CSV table of C-alpha atoms in Angstrom, one decimal:
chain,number,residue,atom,x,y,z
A,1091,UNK,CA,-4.8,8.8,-11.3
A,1092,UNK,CA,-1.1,10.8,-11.8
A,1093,UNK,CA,1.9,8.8,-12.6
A,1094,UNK,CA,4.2,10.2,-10.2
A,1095,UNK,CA,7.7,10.5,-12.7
A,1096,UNK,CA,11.5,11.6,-11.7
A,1097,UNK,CA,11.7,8.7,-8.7
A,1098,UNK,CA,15.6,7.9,-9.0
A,1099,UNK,CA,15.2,5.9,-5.6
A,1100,UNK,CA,13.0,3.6,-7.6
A,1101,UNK,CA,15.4,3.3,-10.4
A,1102,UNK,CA,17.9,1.9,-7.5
A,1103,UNK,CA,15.0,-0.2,-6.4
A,1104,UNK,CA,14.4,-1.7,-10.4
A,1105,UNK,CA,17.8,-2.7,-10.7
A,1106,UNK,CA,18.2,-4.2,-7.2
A,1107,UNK,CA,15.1,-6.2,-8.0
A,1108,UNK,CA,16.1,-7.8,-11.4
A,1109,UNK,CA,17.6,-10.1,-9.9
A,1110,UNK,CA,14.9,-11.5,-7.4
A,1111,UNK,CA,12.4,-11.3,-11.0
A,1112,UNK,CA,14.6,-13.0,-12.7
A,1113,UNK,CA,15.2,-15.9,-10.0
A,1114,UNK,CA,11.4,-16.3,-9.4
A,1115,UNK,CA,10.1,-16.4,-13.2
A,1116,UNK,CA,10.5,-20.3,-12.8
A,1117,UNK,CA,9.0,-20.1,-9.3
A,1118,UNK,CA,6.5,-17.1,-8.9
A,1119,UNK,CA,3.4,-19.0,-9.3
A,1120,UNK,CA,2.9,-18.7,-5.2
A,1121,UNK,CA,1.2,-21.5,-3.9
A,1122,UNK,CA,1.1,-20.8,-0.4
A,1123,UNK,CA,3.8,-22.6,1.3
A,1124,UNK,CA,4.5,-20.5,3.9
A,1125,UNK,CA,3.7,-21.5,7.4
A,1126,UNK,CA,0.2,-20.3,9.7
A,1127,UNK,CA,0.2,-16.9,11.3
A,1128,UNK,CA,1.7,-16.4,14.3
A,1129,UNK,CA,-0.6,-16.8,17.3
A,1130,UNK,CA,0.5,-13.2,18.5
A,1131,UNK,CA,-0.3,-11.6,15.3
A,1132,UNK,CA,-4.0,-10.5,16.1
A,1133,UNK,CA,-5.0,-6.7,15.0
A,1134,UNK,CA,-7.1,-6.9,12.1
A,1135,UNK,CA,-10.3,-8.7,11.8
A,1136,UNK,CA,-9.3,-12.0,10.7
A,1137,UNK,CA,-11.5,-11.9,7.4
A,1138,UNK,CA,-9.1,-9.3,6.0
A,1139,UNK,CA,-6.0,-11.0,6.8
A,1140,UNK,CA,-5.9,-14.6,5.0
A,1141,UNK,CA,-3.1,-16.6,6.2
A,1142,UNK,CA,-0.3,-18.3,4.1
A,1143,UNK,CA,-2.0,-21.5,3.9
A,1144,UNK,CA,-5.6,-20.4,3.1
A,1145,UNK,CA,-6.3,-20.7,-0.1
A,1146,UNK,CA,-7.5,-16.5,-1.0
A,1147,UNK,CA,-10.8,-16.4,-1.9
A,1148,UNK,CA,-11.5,-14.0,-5.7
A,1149,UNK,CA,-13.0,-10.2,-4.6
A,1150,UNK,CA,-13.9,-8.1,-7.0
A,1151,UNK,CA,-11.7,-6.6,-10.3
A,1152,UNK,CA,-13.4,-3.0,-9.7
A,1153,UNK,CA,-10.8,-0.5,-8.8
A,1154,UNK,CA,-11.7,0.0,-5.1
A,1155,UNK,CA,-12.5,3.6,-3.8
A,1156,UNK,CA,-15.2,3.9,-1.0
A,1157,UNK,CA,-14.3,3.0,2.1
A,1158,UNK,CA,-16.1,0.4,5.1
A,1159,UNK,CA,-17.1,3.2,7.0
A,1160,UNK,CA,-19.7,4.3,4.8
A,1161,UNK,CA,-20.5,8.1,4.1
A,1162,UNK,CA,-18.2,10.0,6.5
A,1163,UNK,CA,-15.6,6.8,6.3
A,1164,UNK,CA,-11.9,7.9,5.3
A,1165,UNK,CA,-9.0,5.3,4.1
A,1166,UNK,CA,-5.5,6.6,4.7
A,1167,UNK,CA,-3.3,4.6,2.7
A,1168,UNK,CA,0.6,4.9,2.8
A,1169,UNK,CA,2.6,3.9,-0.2
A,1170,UNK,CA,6.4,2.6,-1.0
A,1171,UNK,CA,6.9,1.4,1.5
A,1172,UNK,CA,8.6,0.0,4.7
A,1173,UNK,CA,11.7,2.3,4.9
A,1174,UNK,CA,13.7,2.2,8.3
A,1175,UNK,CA,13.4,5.5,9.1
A,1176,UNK,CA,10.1,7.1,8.1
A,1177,UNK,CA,7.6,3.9,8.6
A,1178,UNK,CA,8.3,3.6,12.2
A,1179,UNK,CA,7.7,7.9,12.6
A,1180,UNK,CA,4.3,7.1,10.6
A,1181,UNK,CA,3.1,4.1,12.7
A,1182,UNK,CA,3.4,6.3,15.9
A,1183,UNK,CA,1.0,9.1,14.6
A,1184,UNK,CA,-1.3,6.9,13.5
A,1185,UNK,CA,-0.9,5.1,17.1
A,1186,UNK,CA,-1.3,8.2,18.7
A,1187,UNK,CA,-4.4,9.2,16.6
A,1188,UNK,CA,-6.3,5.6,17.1
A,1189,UNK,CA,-5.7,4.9,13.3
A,1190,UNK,CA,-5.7,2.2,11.2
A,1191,UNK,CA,-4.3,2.7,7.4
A,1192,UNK,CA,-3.6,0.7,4.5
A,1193,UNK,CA,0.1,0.2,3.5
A,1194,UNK,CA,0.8,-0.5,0.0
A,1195,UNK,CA,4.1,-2.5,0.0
A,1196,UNK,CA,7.1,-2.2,-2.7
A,1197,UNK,CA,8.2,-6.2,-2.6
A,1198,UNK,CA,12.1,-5.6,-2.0
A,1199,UNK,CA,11.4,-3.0,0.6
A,1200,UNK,CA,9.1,-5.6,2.6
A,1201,UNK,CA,11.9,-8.5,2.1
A,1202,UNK,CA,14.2,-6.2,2.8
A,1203,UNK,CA,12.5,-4.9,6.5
A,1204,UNK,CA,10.7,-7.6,7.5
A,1205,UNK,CA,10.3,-6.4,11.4
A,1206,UNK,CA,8.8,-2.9,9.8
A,1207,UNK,CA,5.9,-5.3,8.2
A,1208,UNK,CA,5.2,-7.5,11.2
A,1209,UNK,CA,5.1,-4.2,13.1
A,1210,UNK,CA,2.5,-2.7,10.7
A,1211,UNK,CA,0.7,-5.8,11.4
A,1212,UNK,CA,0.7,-6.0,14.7
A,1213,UNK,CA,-0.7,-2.3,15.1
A,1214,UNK,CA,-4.1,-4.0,13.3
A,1215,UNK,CA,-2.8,-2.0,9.5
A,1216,UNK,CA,-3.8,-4.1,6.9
A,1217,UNK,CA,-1.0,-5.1,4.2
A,1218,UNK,CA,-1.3,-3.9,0.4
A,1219,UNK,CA,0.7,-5.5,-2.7
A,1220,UNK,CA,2.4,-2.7,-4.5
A,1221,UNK,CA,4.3,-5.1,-6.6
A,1222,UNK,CA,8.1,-6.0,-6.8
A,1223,UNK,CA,9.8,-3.0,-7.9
A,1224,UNK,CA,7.1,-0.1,-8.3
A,1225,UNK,CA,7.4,0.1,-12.0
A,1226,UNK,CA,4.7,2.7,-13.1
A,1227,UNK,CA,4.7,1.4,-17.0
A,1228,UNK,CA,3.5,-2.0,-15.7
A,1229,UNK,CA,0.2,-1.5,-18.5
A,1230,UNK,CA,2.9,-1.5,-21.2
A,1231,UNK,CA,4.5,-4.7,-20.3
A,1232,UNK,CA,3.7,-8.3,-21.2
A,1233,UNK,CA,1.0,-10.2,-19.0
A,1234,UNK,CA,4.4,-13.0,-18.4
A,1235,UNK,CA,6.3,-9.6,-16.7
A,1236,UNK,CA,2.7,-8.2,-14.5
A,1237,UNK,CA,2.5,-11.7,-13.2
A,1238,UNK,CA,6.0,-12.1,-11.7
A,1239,UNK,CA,5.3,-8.2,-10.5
A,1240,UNK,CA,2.3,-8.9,-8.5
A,1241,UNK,CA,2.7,-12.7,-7.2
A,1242,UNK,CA,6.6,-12.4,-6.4
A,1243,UNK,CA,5.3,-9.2,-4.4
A,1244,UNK,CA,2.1,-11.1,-2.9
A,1245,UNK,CA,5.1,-13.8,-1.7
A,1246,UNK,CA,7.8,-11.2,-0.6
A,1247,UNK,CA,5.3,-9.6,1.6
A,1248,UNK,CA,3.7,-13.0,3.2
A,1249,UNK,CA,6.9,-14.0,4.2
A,1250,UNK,CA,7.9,-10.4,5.3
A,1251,UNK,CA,4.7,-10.4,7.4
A,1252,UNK,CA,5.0,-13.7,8.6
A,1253,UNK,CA,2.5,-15.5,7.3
A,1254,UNK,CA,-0.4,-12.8,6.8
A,1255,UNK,CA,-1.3,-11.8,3.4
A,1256,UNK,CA,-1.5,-8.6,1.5
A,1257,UNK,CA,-5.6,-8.1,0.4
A,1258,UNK,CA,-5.7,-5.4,-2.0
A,1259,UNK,CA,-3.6,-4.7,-5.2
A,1260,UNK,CA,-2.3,-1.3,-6.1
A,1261,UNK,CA,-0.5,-0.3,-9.1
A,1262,UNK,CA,2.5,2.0,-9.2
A,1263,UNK,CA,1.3,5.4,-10.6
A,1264,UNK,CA,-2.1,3.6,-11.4
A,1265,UNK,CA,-0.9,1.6,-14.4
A,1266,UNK,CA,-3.4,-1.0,-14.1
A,1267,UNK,CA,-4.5,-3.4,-17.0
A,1268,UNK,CA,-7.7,-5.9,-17.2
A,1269,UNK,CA,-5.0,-8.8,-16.9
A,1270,UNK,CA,-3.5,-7.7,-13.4
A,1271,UNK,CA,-6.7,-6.7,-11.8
A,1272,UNK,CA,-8.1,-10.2,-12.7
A,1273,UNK,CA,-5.0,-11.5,-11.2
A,1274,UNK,CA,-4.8,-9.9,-8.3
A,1275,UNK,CA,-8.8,-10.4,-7.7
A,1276,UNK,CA,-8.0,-14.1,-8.2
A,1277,UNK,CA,-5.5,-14.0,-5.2
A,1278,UNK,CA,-7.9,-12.0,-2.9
A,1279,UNK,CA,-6.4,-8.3,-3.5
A,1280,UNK,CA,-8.7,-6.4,-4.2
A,1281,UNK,CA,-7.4,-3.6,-6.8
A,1282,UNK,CA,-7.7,-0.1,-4.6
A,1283,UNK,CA,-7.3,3.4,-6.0
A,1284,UNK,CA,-7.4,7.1,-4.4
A,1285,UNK,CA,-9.5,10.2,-4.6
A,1286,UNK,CA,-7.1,12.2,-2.9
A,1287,UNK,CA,-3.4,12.5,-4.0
A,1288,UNK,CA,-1.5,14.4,-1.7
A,1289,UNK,CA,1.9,15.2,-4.1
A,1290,UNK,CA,3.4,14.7,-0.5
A,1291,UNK,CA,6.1,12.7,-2.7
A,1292,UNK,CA,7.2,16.3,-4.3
A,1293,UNK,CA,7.8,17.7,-1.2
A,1294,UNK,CA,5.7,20.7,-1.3
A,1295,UNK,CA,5.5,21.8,2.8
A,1296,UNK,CA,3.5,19.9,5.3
A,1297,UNK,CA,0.9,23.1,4.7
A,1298,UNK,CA,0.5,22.2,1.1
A,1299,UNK,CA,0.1,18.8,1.9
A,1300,UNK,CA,-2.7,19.3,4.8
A,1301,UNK,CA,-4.3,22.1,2.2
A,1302,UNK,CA,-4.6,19.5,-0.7
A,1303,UNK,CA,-6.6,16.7,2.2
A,1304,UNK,CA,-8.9,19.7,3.8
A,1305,UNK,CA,-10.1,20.9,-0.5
A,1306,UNK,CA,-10.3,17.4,-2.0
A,1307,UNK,CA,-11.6,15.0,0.8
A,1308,UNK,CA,-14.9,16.0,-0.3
A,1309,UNK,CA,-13.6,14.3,-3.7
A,1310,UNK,CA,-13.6,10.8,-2.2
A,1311,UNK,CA,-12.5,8.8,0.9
A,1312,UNK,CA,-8.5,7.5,-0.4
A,1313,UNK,CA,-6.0,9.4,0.7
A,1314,UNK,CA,-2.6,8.9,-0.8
A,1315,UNK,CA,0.4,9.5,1.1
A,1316,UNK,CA,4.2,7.9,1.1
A,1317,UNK,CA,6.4,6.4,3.7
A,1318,UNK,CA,9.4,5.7,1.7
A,1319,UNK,CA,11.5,7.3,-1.7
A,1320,UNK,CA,13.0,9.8,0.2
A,1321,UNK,CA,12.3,12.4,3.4
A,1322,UNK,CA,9.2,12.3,4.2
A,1323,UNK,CA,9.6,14.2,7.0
A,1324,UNK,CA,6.9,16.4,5.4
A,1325,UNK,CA,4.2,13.5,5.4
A,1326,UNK,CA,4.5,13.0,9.0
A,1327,UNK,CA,3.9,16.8,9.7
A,1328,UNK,CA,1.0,16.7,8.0
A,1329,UNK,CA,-0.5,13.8,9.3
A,1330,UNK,CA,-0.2,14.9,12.8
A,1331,UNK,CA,-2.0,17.9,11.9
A,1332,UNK,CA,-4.9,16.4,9.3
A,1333,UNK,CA,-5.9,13.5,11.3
A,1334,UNK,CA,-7.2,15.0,14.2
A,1335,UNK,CA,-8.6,17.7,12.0
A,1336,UNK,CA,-10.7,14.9,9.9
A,1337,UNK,CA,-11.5,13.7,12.9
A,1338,UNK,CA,-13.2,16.9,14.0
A,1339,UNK,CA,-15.0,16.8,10.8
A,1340,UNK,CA,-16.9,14.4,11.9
A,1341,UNK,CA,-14.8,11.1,9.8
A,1342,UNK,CA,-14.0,7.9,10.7
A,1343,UNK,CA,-11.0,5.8,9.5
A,1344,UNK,CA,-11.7,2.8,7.8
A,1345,UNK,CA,-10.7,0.3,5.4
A,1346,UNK,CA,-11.0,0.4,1.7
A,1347,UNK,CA,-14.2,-1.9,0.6
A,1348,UNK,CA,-13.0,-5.4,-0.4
């Protein structure tokens, strides 16, 4: 899985996020103290969607691939973030399209847009933890520094969501370790991968983008793409081109397999 390098939006979301890491290494162990789901908040099926006061039960440490939908099943998963203006242009093709997706969350962005999580939410999405500040060298840090990563994420985004918990794990660039897999596995995320990058994060035309899904999809059913870090103008081209295209392929959308 590619490292994605050269994000300086990231570098602003680091130092931004310090701060929170800092204040929560005495607190970051997250015990679930946040209060039930909202009544209103029914999408997804209730088994993927633990609330804050349920104690998570452990899934499995394999990095997650194939998706629910068996065979002809395809997971579109949208990374980095919620950002103000591109989440909201994302959840309206997948409305239009009758899709559900998986959106891995950078902790700060969620805390930061709460309304943009409870709206991903409410359209039946289902929430990923894409730690606290998307720091793609996370395998070269100590296990102390991937803890505060995952569960201060895991807490930003229950709150952010109001009460409904993030169930799969994915690490920036794919900089997993046996220690944060068995930790996010112990808090009910299961750790999720792709088969499909996109490189819509580079920017290289909505055509490149919709070329790279129609020659690898074959590869595997995760499909990376990116709401956040920049314009991603380009991502929401290509979706409303390759989803009813996969669609007339003969896939489904699912869920990643928890």
């Amino acid at each position: 899985m590619a490292r994605h390098g050269g994000r300086g939006w990231y570098g602003r979301v680091i130092a931004a996020a310090v701060g929170v890491t800092a204040m929560a290494a005495v607190t970051s162990v997250w015990t679930a103290q946040a209060g039930p789901v909202d009544a209103g908040q029914a999408g997804a099926d209730a088994s993927a969607r633990p609330s804050a006061g349920s104690v998570p039960a452990r899934v499995s440490v394999d990095i997650a691939h194939a998706s629910d939908h068996g065979a002809r099943g395809v997971n579109i998963t949208i990374d980095d973030g919620p950002d103000p203006d591109w989440t909201p242009q994302v959840l309206d093709v997948l409305r239009e399209n009758g899709v559900k997706a998986t959106f891995c969350m950078v902790g700060t962005q969620a805390q930061a847009h709460p309304d943009l999580v409870k709206a991903v939410v409410a359209d039946g999405h289902r929430l990923c933890n894409h730690t606290v500040s998307h720091d793609t060298t996370m395998d070269t840090k100590p296990d102390t520094y991937q803890s505060q990563q995952i569960l201060d994420a895991e807490r930003m985004i229950t709150e952010a969501s109001g009460g409904v918990r993030p169930v799969y794990y994915r690490a920036p660039g794919g900089a997993f370790t046996p220690y944060s897999r068995d930790l996010a596995a112990s808090r009910g995320m299961r750790p999720l991968g792709w088969n499909v990058d996109t490189k819509d994060f580079e920017r290289p035309g909505a055509a490149a983008i919709v070329a790279t899904v129609k020659s690898e999809v074959s590869n595997g059913p995760t499909i990376l793409f990116h709401d956040a870090g920049g314009d991603r103008s380009q991502t929401v081209a290509a979706l409303r081109e390759i989803l009813p295209w996969l669609q007339q392929q003969g896939y489904s959308f699912g869920f990643p397999v928890r």
